[in-house]
Amino acid sequence: MRIKLAALLLAALLLAGCGPRHYRDSADREVTAAIAGKTPLVPNLGTNLSIATNLPVELASLPKNELPEEAFGTNAQAEVGAVIISLEKALEIAVKQSRTYQTRKETLYLQALALTLARHRYQPIFSGSAEAQHLTTHEIQTGVDGIVEERSVRVDGRAGMNVLLRTGARLVTSFSTDFLRFLTGDPRLTTSSALAANLAQPLLKGAGYRVATENLTQAERDLLYALRDFSRFRKDFATDIAAAYYGVLQNRDAARNNWRGFQNFRLNVEREKAFAEEGRRSLTSLGQLKQAELNTETRWITSTRNYFQSLDAFKILLGLPLNTRITLDDRELANLRIIHPTLQLEEAVTVAHATRLDLQNRRDSVEDAARKVMVAGNNLKPRLDLVAGVQAPQQGGAKLAPDFERYSWHAGLDAELPFDRKAERNSYRAALIAEARAAREYALAKDQIRLEIVEGWRNLDQAKRNYEISELGVQLSQQRVEEETLKQELGRGLARDLVDAQTDLINSKNARTSALINHNLARLRFWRDMGILMIKDDGNWETLADAQSN
């Protein structure tokens, strides 16, 4: 019968080991240190990079809306008591609660976590194992009546260390011991142990610091690229939140404009109906106004639905529960102004080429590709390793310590002739192609950035001109409505002219709001594309010039 004690030994080791919380905290510390080491290399990265889940944002202290909104018709009370969210507060909430923002932080964390493993491979890695057995045997011995039982205890232990050096060498050390004691009969003790160390140093293929540490170098640079991408993401994220915020305000403004237009048409229909009853208007004229009233009512209902739909989508974007009662601050829309950049187009392109972090990633990728060519070229060489080893046996008797006076050693060369290099050849050629491709992608990225700046410049000019046109359109439409209304009251106007004037007034007001928002968003995106939009820890922004002055 054999009874193994390995299970008991393993249980003891597990109890003595560290729990999951220890490993979690250890990973967090290493990741934090890895990110902190590269933070000075990435501007505007922010300091809140923890992936810990934030507590729900407290909204009770914010001001509440107390006024009903007549533009919502029967839903006028829908936003009474709702919390008023400013753009600044919306950005703060999004940074803390947005699922998208949290996912990007976790992606950055995982990239840093991969770097900790790459670094670990160049550190001493210890290993060990042990096995304990209790053995019982039954044998029939000559000259002895019956069966003889023999019991013994055996313990095997092994410990080792593996080190990958940055020269490409690998050092492996090991210590093993066996312990056997008989518990019955002759209580003899048998032991054996050995200490060994072996070294393999590449001389051709795999030799050299740059080749041996290529994986670590790439892991270090991958984290740097991930940090740059995250910094760029923060700019995109703030811009997207602002665009969504103003989009909700624009939809509410459209609902109000359509509501006012609908009410004006109702008044005109009532007046026209009274005139028709007196025989001063034709039924055709009355029908035109009624049809226009119905069309305007449909537009108002649609715009109201669009507003509530966009508000719900905005809650999800912020990471708020859908049943959270919020409304956006009308003052954010009222405070918008047309502020046009004063710098020249070529200046903007030059600044973008100097500050854009995604372009820096493309540039560094060219260097990565060149290193890959060097490594692939090294792999074409034959393998020739210098190998050496030393071993010390156990001292005599029951001593487990190694006897260094009776050591043995060996040294030599281990070679592999390059008869088949098809795979290495293909890898080298692929690396050359990847290098040329990386250079093209870098040149393309520079041209694309120039295109983005030029397009942003044109969008700014167009938005500015659209606002000026829409402002004139509102003034002209207002005058036309007043004139046509007066004509109708005097009985000399046409219903079609009044319908056109009031419809144009509604459209002009909506177009003016759209142009004002579009210009401000175009300016924000223009700063982002130039690389000078600086995002603070709370998600709000300032330009690079403002940040430097502060």
XYZ file of C-alpha atoms in Angstrom:
550
model
C 0.000 0.000 0.000
C 1.291 3.497 -0.870
C -0.063 6.607 0.798
C 1.065 9.861 -0.773
C 1.481 12.890 1.406
C 1.840 15.248 -1.538
C -1.742 16.467 -1.165
C -1.143 17.471 2.445
C 2.069 19.227 1.512
C 0.370 21.085 -1.328
C -2.434 22.200 0.961
C 0.099 23.533 3.439
C 1.857 25.479 0.700
C -1.409 27.000 -0.497
C -2.343 28.048 3.013
C 1.051 29.643 3.469
C 0.861 31.415 0.119
C -0.651 34.780 -0.737
C -4.327 35.343 -1.463
C -5.899 36.816 -4.610
C -6.084 40.301 -3.069
C -2.298 40.337 -2.687
C -1.789 39.572 -6.371
C -4.369 42.139 -7.391
C -2.672 44.847 -5.336
C 0.732 43.769 -6.614
C -0.446 44.083 -10.223
C -1.934 47.522 -9.504
C 1.321 48.748 -7.973
C 3.422 47.560 -10.903
C 1.027 48.999 -13.470
C 0.883 52.327 -11.641
C 4.681 52.475 -11.540
C 4.966 51.581 -15.231
C 2.504 54.295 -16.251
C 4.062 56.860 -13.902
C 7.466 56.205 -15.441
C 6.227 57.237 -18.881
C 3.748 59.940 -17.909
C 6.332 62.765 -18.302
C 6.778 61.688 -21.935
C 3.102 62.255 -22.804
C 1.598 65.749 -22.480
C -1.925 66.225 -21.137
C -2.320 62.624 -20.029
C -4.181 63.472 -16.841
C -3.653 62.020 -13.397
C -6.820 60.000 -12.813
C -5.945 56.736 -14.566
C -7.237 54.363 -11.908
C -9.591 51.655 -13.158
C -11.392 51.474 -9.829
C -15.131 51.890 -10.306
C -16.298 55.334 -9.232
C -19.234 55.833 -6.925
C -22.406 57.216 -8.547
C -22.227 60.971 -9.022
C -24.188 62.950 -6.444
C -26.696 65.223 -8.226
C -28.872 66.278 -5.292
C -26.821 69.411 -4.642
C -27.308 70.756 -8.175
C -30.007 73.345 -8.975
C -33.384 72.093 -10.150
C -35.683 73.348 -12.857
C -38.893 74.828 -11.464
C -40.505 76.188 -14.644
C -42.764 74.197 -16.971
C -41.890 74.177 -20.671
C -44.893 75.173 -22.769
C -43.145 73.991 -25.925
C -43.693 70.402 -24.745
C -47.475 70.810 -24.870
C -49.172 68.221 -22.671
C -45.717 67.249 -21.344
C -45.040 70.763 -20.082
C -44.373 69.433 -16.562
C -41.960 66.745 -17.766
C -38.833 68.589 -16.631
C -40.152 70.332 -13.533
C -37.913 69.256 -10.652
C -35.255 67.889 -12.988
C -31.611 68.582 -12.149
C -29.991 71.240 -14.349
C -26.694 69.984 -15.811
C -24.187 72.518 -17.117
C -21.660 71.573 -19.786
C -18.874 71.688 -17.211
C -20.785 69.321 -14.936
C -21.647 67.041 -17.852
C -17.966 66.661 -18.716
C -17.138 65.921 -15.088
C -19.860 63.276 -14.890
C -18.746 61.693 -18.159
C -15.147 61.315 -16.989
C -16.323 59.551 -13.833
C -19.283 57.534 -15.109
C -18.945 56.973 -18.846
C -18.627 53.321 -19.796
C -16.570 54.237 -22.849
C -14.098 56.242 -20.768
C -13.777 53.398 -18.251
C -13.156 50.888 -21.041
C -10.353 53.015 -22.475
C -8.702 53.258 -19.057
C -8.914 49.491 -18.723
C -7.350 49.050 -22.167
C -4.469 51.247 -21.042
C -4.156 49.218 -17.838
C -3.955 45.945 -19.776
C -1.198 47.354 -21.987
C 0.805 48.312 -18.910
C 0.082 44.890 -17.426
C 1.597 43.263 -20.521
C 4.725 45.369 -20.013
C 5.130 44.090 -16.447
C 5.298 40.538 -17.796
C 7.820 41.522 -20.479
C 10.020 43.101 -17.804
C 9.605 40.064 -15.565
C 11.134 37.807 -18.215
C 14.470 39.609 -17.745
C 14.463 39.177 -13.987
C 15.509 36.089 -11.990
C 12.638 33.620 -12.093
C 12.623 31.131 -9.242
C 10.932 27.767 -9.280
C 10.595 24.920 -6.845
C 8.753 21.698 -6.272
C 8.537 19.056 -3.594
C 7.008 15.634 -3.171
C 6.580 13.549 -0.030
C 5.576 9.883 0.044
C 4.924 7.281 2.704
C 5.582 3.803 1.317
C 4.583 0.427 2.747
C 5.727 -2.849 1.142
C 5.120 -6.492 2.063
C 7.701 -9.117 1.107
C 8.301 -12.831 1.830
C 11.902 -13.271 2.970
C 13.797 -16.576 3.046
C 14.258 -18.018 6.548
C 11.575 -15.823 8.019
C 8.112 -17.084 8.815
C 5.319 -14.953 7.376
C 5.410 -11.701 5.478
C 7.761 -8.867 6.393
C 6.377 -5.344 6.302
C 8.714 -2.505 5.440
C 7.767 1.139 5.791
C 9.702 4.159 4.599
C 9.382 7.910 4.007
C 10.711 9.580 0.879
C 10.994 13.322 0.247
C 12.156 14.844 -3.051
C 12.859 18.548 -3.401
C 13.930 20.728 -6.296
C 14.683 24.444 -6.511
C 15.986 26.476 -9.395
C 16.546 29.903 -10.874
C 16.265 30.934 -14.525
C 17.684 34.251 -15.735
C 17.456 35.679 -19.250
C 20.277 38.193 -19.585
C 20.106 41.219 -21.852
C 23.033 39.898 -23.860
C 20.837 37.003 -24.971
C 22.444 34.551 -22.542
C 20.338 32.280 -20.364
C 21.576 31.127 -16.959
C 19.864 28.165 -15.311
C 20.713 26.963 -11.809
C 19.150 24.047 -9.982
C 19.448 22.248 -6.688
C 17.831 18.844 -6.144
C 17.777 16.537 -3.174
C 16.303 13.120 -2.366
C 15.746 11.880 1.192
C 14.782 8.263 2.009
C 14.440 6.853 5.554
C 13.325 3.341 6.435
C 11.035 3.278 9.455
C 11.133 -0.506 10.087
C 13.886 -3.074 10.087
C 17.264 -1.468 9.622
C 16.591 2.255 10.180
C 18.994 3.321 7.483
C 19.022 6.715 5.787
C 19.759 7.358 2.123
C 20.266 10.864 0.732
C 21.409 12.368 -2.525
C 21.675 15.957 -3.762
C 23.259 17.974 -6.538
C 23.860 21.642 -7.360
C 24.211 22.597 -11.017
C 24.467 25.749 -13.114
C 24.365 26.030 -16.908
C 24.944 29.011 -19.185
C 24.163 29.394 -22.886
C 25.402 32.563 -24.628
C 24.477 33.095 -28.297
C 27.424 34.248 -30.414
C 25.708 34.756 -33.775
C 21.941 34.260 -34.009
C 20.227 35.894 -31.040
C 23.396 37.633 -29.846
C 23.564 41.277 -28.844
C 21.645 43.588 -26.559
C 19.339 45.028 -29.241
C 18.331 41.622 -30.555
C 17.932 39.997 -27.154
C 15.797 42.800 -25.729
C 13.654 43.498 -28.803
C 10.479 42.103 -27.221
C 11.025 44.210 -24.115
C 11.800 47.295 -26.197
C 8.604 46.859 -28.190
C 6.556 46.329 -25.033
C 7.962 49.549 -23.564
C 7.108 51.468 -26.723
C 3.659 49.882 -26.971
C 2.801 51.324 -23.566
C 4.059 54.728 -24.685
C 1.860 54.492 -27.779
C -1.120 53.474 -25.640
C -0.582 56.489 -23.379
C -0.468 58.796 -26.392
C -3.622 57.205 -27.775
C -5.361 57.715 -24.443
C -4.321 61.364 -24.341
C -5.727 61.788 -27.843
C -8.882 59.921 -26.814
C -9.472 62.394 -23.969
C -9.589 65.218 -26.517
C -11.970 63.300 -28.771
C -14.106 62.333 -25.791
C -14.504 65.904 -24.526
C -15.346 67.071 -28.042
C -17.957 64.339 -28.450
C -19.568 65.169 -25.104
C -19.752 68.858 -26.038
C -21.231 68.024 -29.453
C -23.874 65.794 -27.869
C -24.648 68.429 -25.215
C -25.169 71.196 -27.755
C -27.097 68.781 -29.956
C -29.651 68.293 -27.177
C -29.922 72.056 -26.674
C -30.355 72.526 -30.416
C -33.193 70.009 -30.472
C -34.914 71.780 -27.587
C -34.498 75.133 -29.328
C -35.994 73.632 -32.489
C -38.951 72.324 -30.486
C -39.520 75.813 -29.067
C -39.265 77.487 -32.474
C -41.673 74.985 -34.007
C -44.039 75.443 -31.064
C -44.084 79.215 -31.517
C -44.623 78.785 -35.231
C -47.462 76.367 -34.572
C -49.124 78.828 -32.180
C -48.796 81.647 -34.709
C -50.415 79.510 -37.385
C -53.275 78.684 -35.022
C -53.906 82.387 -34.456
C -53.770 83.070 -38.177
C -56.218 80.253 -38.875
C -58.642 81.617 -36.274
C -58.435 85.088 -37.788
C -58.761 83.752 -41.329
C -61.735 81.645 -40.277
C -63.473 84.723 -38.876
C -62.804 86.615 -42.100
C -64.144 83.694 -44.145
C -67.356 83.635 -42.126
C -67.781 87.323 -42.939
C -67.173 86.590 -46.608
C -63.880 88.506 -46.673
C -61.730 85.391 -47.330
C -62.087 82.491 -49.680
C -62.231 78.910 -48.478
C -59.085 78.251 -50.519
C -57.134 80.805 -48.503
C -58.455 79.320 -45.273
C -57.526 75.819 -46.426
C -53.952 76.882 -47.167
C -53.499 78.189 -43.655
C -55.097 75.094 -42.114
C -52.776 72.840 -44.123
C -49.775 74.906 -43.026
C -50.981 74.649 -39.422
C -51.132 70.870 -39.674
C -47.670 70.684 -41.225
C -46.219 72.891 -38.511
C -47.895 70.820 -35.805
C -46.313 67.692 -37.265
C -42.891 69.356 -37.256
C -43.395 70.446 -33.655
C -44.391 66.947 -32.511
C -41.415 65.442 -34.331
C -38.975 67.983 -32.901
C -40.282 67.381 -29.363
C -39.802 63.647 -29.778
C -36.299 64.233 -31.145
C -35.440 66.320 -28.104
C -36.470 63.702 -25.550
C -34.805 60.976 -27.605
C -31.523 62.891 -27.743
C -31.718 63.659 -24.015
C -32.076 59.949 -23.204
C -29.164 59.111 -25.499
C -27.104 61.780 -23.746
C -27.806 60.173 -20.363
C -26.445 56.881 -21.665
C -23.400 58.662 -23.066
C -22.695 60.169 -19.635
C -23.192 56.817 -17.927
C -26.280 57.931 -16.001
C -29.293 55.659 -15.449
C -31.978 56.299 -18.032
C -34.538 57.201 -15.363
C -32.367 60.041 -14.014
C -34.310 63.298 -14.339
C -32.007 65.921 -15.800
C -32.290 68.910 -18.082
C -29.545 70.904 -19.752
C -28.700 74.515 -19.013
C -30.155 76.968 -21.560
C -27.489 79.497 -20.611
C -24.857 77.366 -22.335
C -26.579 78.048 -25.654
C -27.242 81.695 -24.859
C -23.566 82.269 -24.014
C -22.249 80.948 -27.330
C -20.460 83.497 -29.485
C -18.730 83.497 -32.845
C -15.016 83.588 -31.962
C -12.963 83.043 -35.093
C -9.293 81.970 -34.903
C -6.800 84.596 -36.004
C -3.778 82.447 -36.900
C -2.782 81.572 -40.457
C -3.509 78.210 -42.056
C 0.158 77.214 -42.494
C 0.828 78.102 -38.883
C -1.943 75.755 -37.825
C -0.497 72.927 -39.959
C 2.980 73.458 -38.502
C 1.633 73.370 -34.951
C -0.348 70.199 -35.664
C 2.693 68.406 -37.099
C 4.635 69.290 -33.961
C 2.004 68.438 -31.344
C -0.172 65.615 -32.670
C 0.532 62.511 -30.599
C -0.903 60.122 -33.177
C 1.645 61.435 -35.677
C 4.408 60.801 -33.152
C 3.205 57.198 -32.906
C 3.423 56.851 -36.678
C 6.912 58.310 -36.690
C 8.102 55.967 -33.959
C 6.528 53.022 -35.774
C 9.036 53.615 -38.569
C 11.827 53.131 -36.027
C 10.104 49.977 -34.774
C 9.983 48.580 -38.291
C 13.692 49.314 -38.777
C 14.500 47.374 -35.609
C 12.399 44.472 -36.814
C 14.485 44.394 -40.007
C 17.662 44.252 -37.930
C 16.292 41.398 -35.807
C 15.062 39.482 -38.848
C 18.487 39.890 -40.437
C 20.125 38.506 -37.312
C 17.866 35.445 -37.480
C 19.403 34.592 -40.859
C 22.697 33.807 -39.141
C 23.546 30.267 -38.005
C 23.029 29.434 -34.360
C 26.309 29.251 -32.482
C 26.113 29.243 -28.689
C 28.814 29.156 -26.070
C 27.663 26.647 -23.470
C 29.184 26.031 -20.073
C 28.139 24.317 -16.896
C 29.289 23.314 -13.456
C 27.965 20.673 -11.050
C 28.759 19.927 -7.421
C 27.680 16.549 -5.991
C 26.584 15.771 -2.458
C 29.077 15.440 0.348
C 29.575 12.000 1.821
C 27.340 10.471 4.492
C 23.985 11.943 5.327
C 24.984 15.535 4.579
C 22.887 17.267 1.940
C 25.282 20.165 1.321
C 27.144 20.030 -2.024
C 30.842 19.183 -2.033
C 32.483 21.999 -3.969
C 35.866 20.257 -3.861
C 34.521 17.502 -6.102
C 32.861 19.757 -8.661
C 32.868 19.081 -12.388
C 32.502 21.495 -15.253
C 32.189 21.598 -18.991
C 32.414 24.197 -21.735
C 31.970 24.098 -25.459
C 30.106 25.285 -28.523
C 26.647 24.295 -29.699
C 26.042 24.992 -33.376
C 23.191 24.606 -35.838
C 24.128 24.898 -39.500
C 21.812 27.072 -41.622
C 20.738 24.468 -44.165
C 17.058 25.521 -44.133
C 16.385 29.247 -43.852
C 13.175 29.521 -45.853
C 11.079 30.715 -42.891
C 13.796 33.156 -41.777
C 14.179 34.416 -45.343
C 10.449 35.070 -45.626
C 10.384 36.837 -42.266
C 13.266 39.073 -43.315
C 11.588 39.996 -46.595
C 8.308 40.659 -44.785
C 10.155 42.922 -42.328
C 11.578 44.947 -45.230
C 8.093 45.351 -46.680
C 6.726 46.364 -43.260
C 9.470 48.990 -42.958
C 8.591 50.512 -46.331
C 4.912 50.392 -45.441
C 5.525 52.135 -42.098
C 7.367 54.936 -43.892
C 4.452 55.366 -46.306
C 1.925 55.370 -43.483
C 3.907 58.060 -41.686
C 3.943 60.223 -44.810
C 0.233 59.555 -45.293
C -0.491 60.521 -41.681
C 1.234 63.876 -42.195
C -0.849 64.534 -45.302
C -4.043 63.467 -43.532
C -3.332 65.854 -40.677
C -2.807 68.661 -43.158
C -6.106 67.696 -44.785
C -7.876 67.720 -41.412
C -6.530 71.187 -40.644
C -7.519 72.520 -44.065
C -10.959 70.931 -43.781
C -11.392 72.320 -40.274
C -10.363 75.746 -41.525
C -12.959 75.577 -44.282
C -15.614 74.355 -41.872
C -14.920 77.326 -39.623
C -15.243 79.778 -42.496
C -18.404 78.116 -43.735
C -19.973 78.007 -40.263
C -19.134 81.671 -39.714
C -20.682 82.646 -43.032
C -23.710 80.421 -42.415
C -24.316 82.154 -39.106
C -24.101 85.595 -40.703
C -26.529 84.518 -43.423
C -28.950 82.932 -40.971
C -28.856 86.052 -38.787
C -29.876 88.141 -41.790
C -32.444 85.497 -42.680
C -34.090 85.790 -39.264
C -34.299 89.574 -39.583
C -35.758 89.421 -43.092
C -38.216 86.669 -42.183
C -39.364 88.613 -39.128
C -40.017 91.681 -41.271
C -41.890 89.592 -43.835
C -44.076 88.016 -41.154
C -44.944 91.443 -39.752
C -45.762 92.803 -43.214
C -47.841 89.809 -44.273
C -49.678 89.764 -40.952
C -50.549 93.438 -41.387
C -51.743 92.794 -44.926
C -53.921 89.937 -43.705
C -55.472 92.169 -41.066
C -56.210 94.778 -43.739
C -57.638 92.130 -46.027
C -55.062 92.667 -48.780
C -52.649 89.792 -48.170
C -52.444 86.297 -49.621
C -52.520 83.259 -47.363
C -49.688 81.652 -49.318
C -47.387 84.608 -48.650
C -48.092 84.515 -44.927
C -47.484 80.760 -44.815
C -44.176 81.161 -46.609
C -43.060 84.010 -44.355
C -43.851 82.188 -41.118
C -42.285 78.935 -42.348
C -39.149 80.806 -43.389
C -38.972 82.460 -39.977
C -39.058 79.094 -38.213
C -36.438 77.672 -40.551
C -34.217 80.738 -40.184
C -34.255 80.554 -36.393
C -33.400 76.861 -36.471
C -30.650 77.525 -39.008
C -29.208 80.315 -36.852
C -29.000 78.038 -33.819
C -27.461 75.291 -35.932
C -24.864 77.637 -37.433
C -23.922 79.045 -34.021
C -23.418 75.578 -32.559
C -21.615 74.324 -35.651
C -19.111 77.172 -35.526
C -18.313 76.603 -31.864
C -17.931 72.861 -32.409
C -15.844 73.465 -35.520
C -13.542 75.700 -33.480
C -13.304 73.069 -30.751
C -12.466 70.355 -33.285
C -9.980 72.674 -34.965
C -8.110 73.090 -31.669
C -8.261 69.333 -31.173
C -6.889 68.619 -34.653
C -4.104 71.134 -34.060
C -3.200 69.270 -30.879
C -3.607 72.344 -28.663
C -6.841 71.336 -26.906
C -5.794 70.567 -23.335
C -8.136 68.431 -21.216
C -8.133 68.875 -17.445
C -8.692 66.067 -14.945
C -12.375 66.967 -14.599
C -12.896 66.625 -18.360
C -13.120 70.339 -19.127
C -10.817 71.905 -21.657
C -8.589 74.860 -22.301
C -6.319 75.730 -25.199
C -2.575 75.225 -24.988
C -2.054 78.980 -24.776
C -4.487 79.221 -21.844
C -2.829 76.259 -20.114
C 0.620 77.818 -20.452
C -0.582 81.187 -19.177
C -2.153 79.461 -16.161
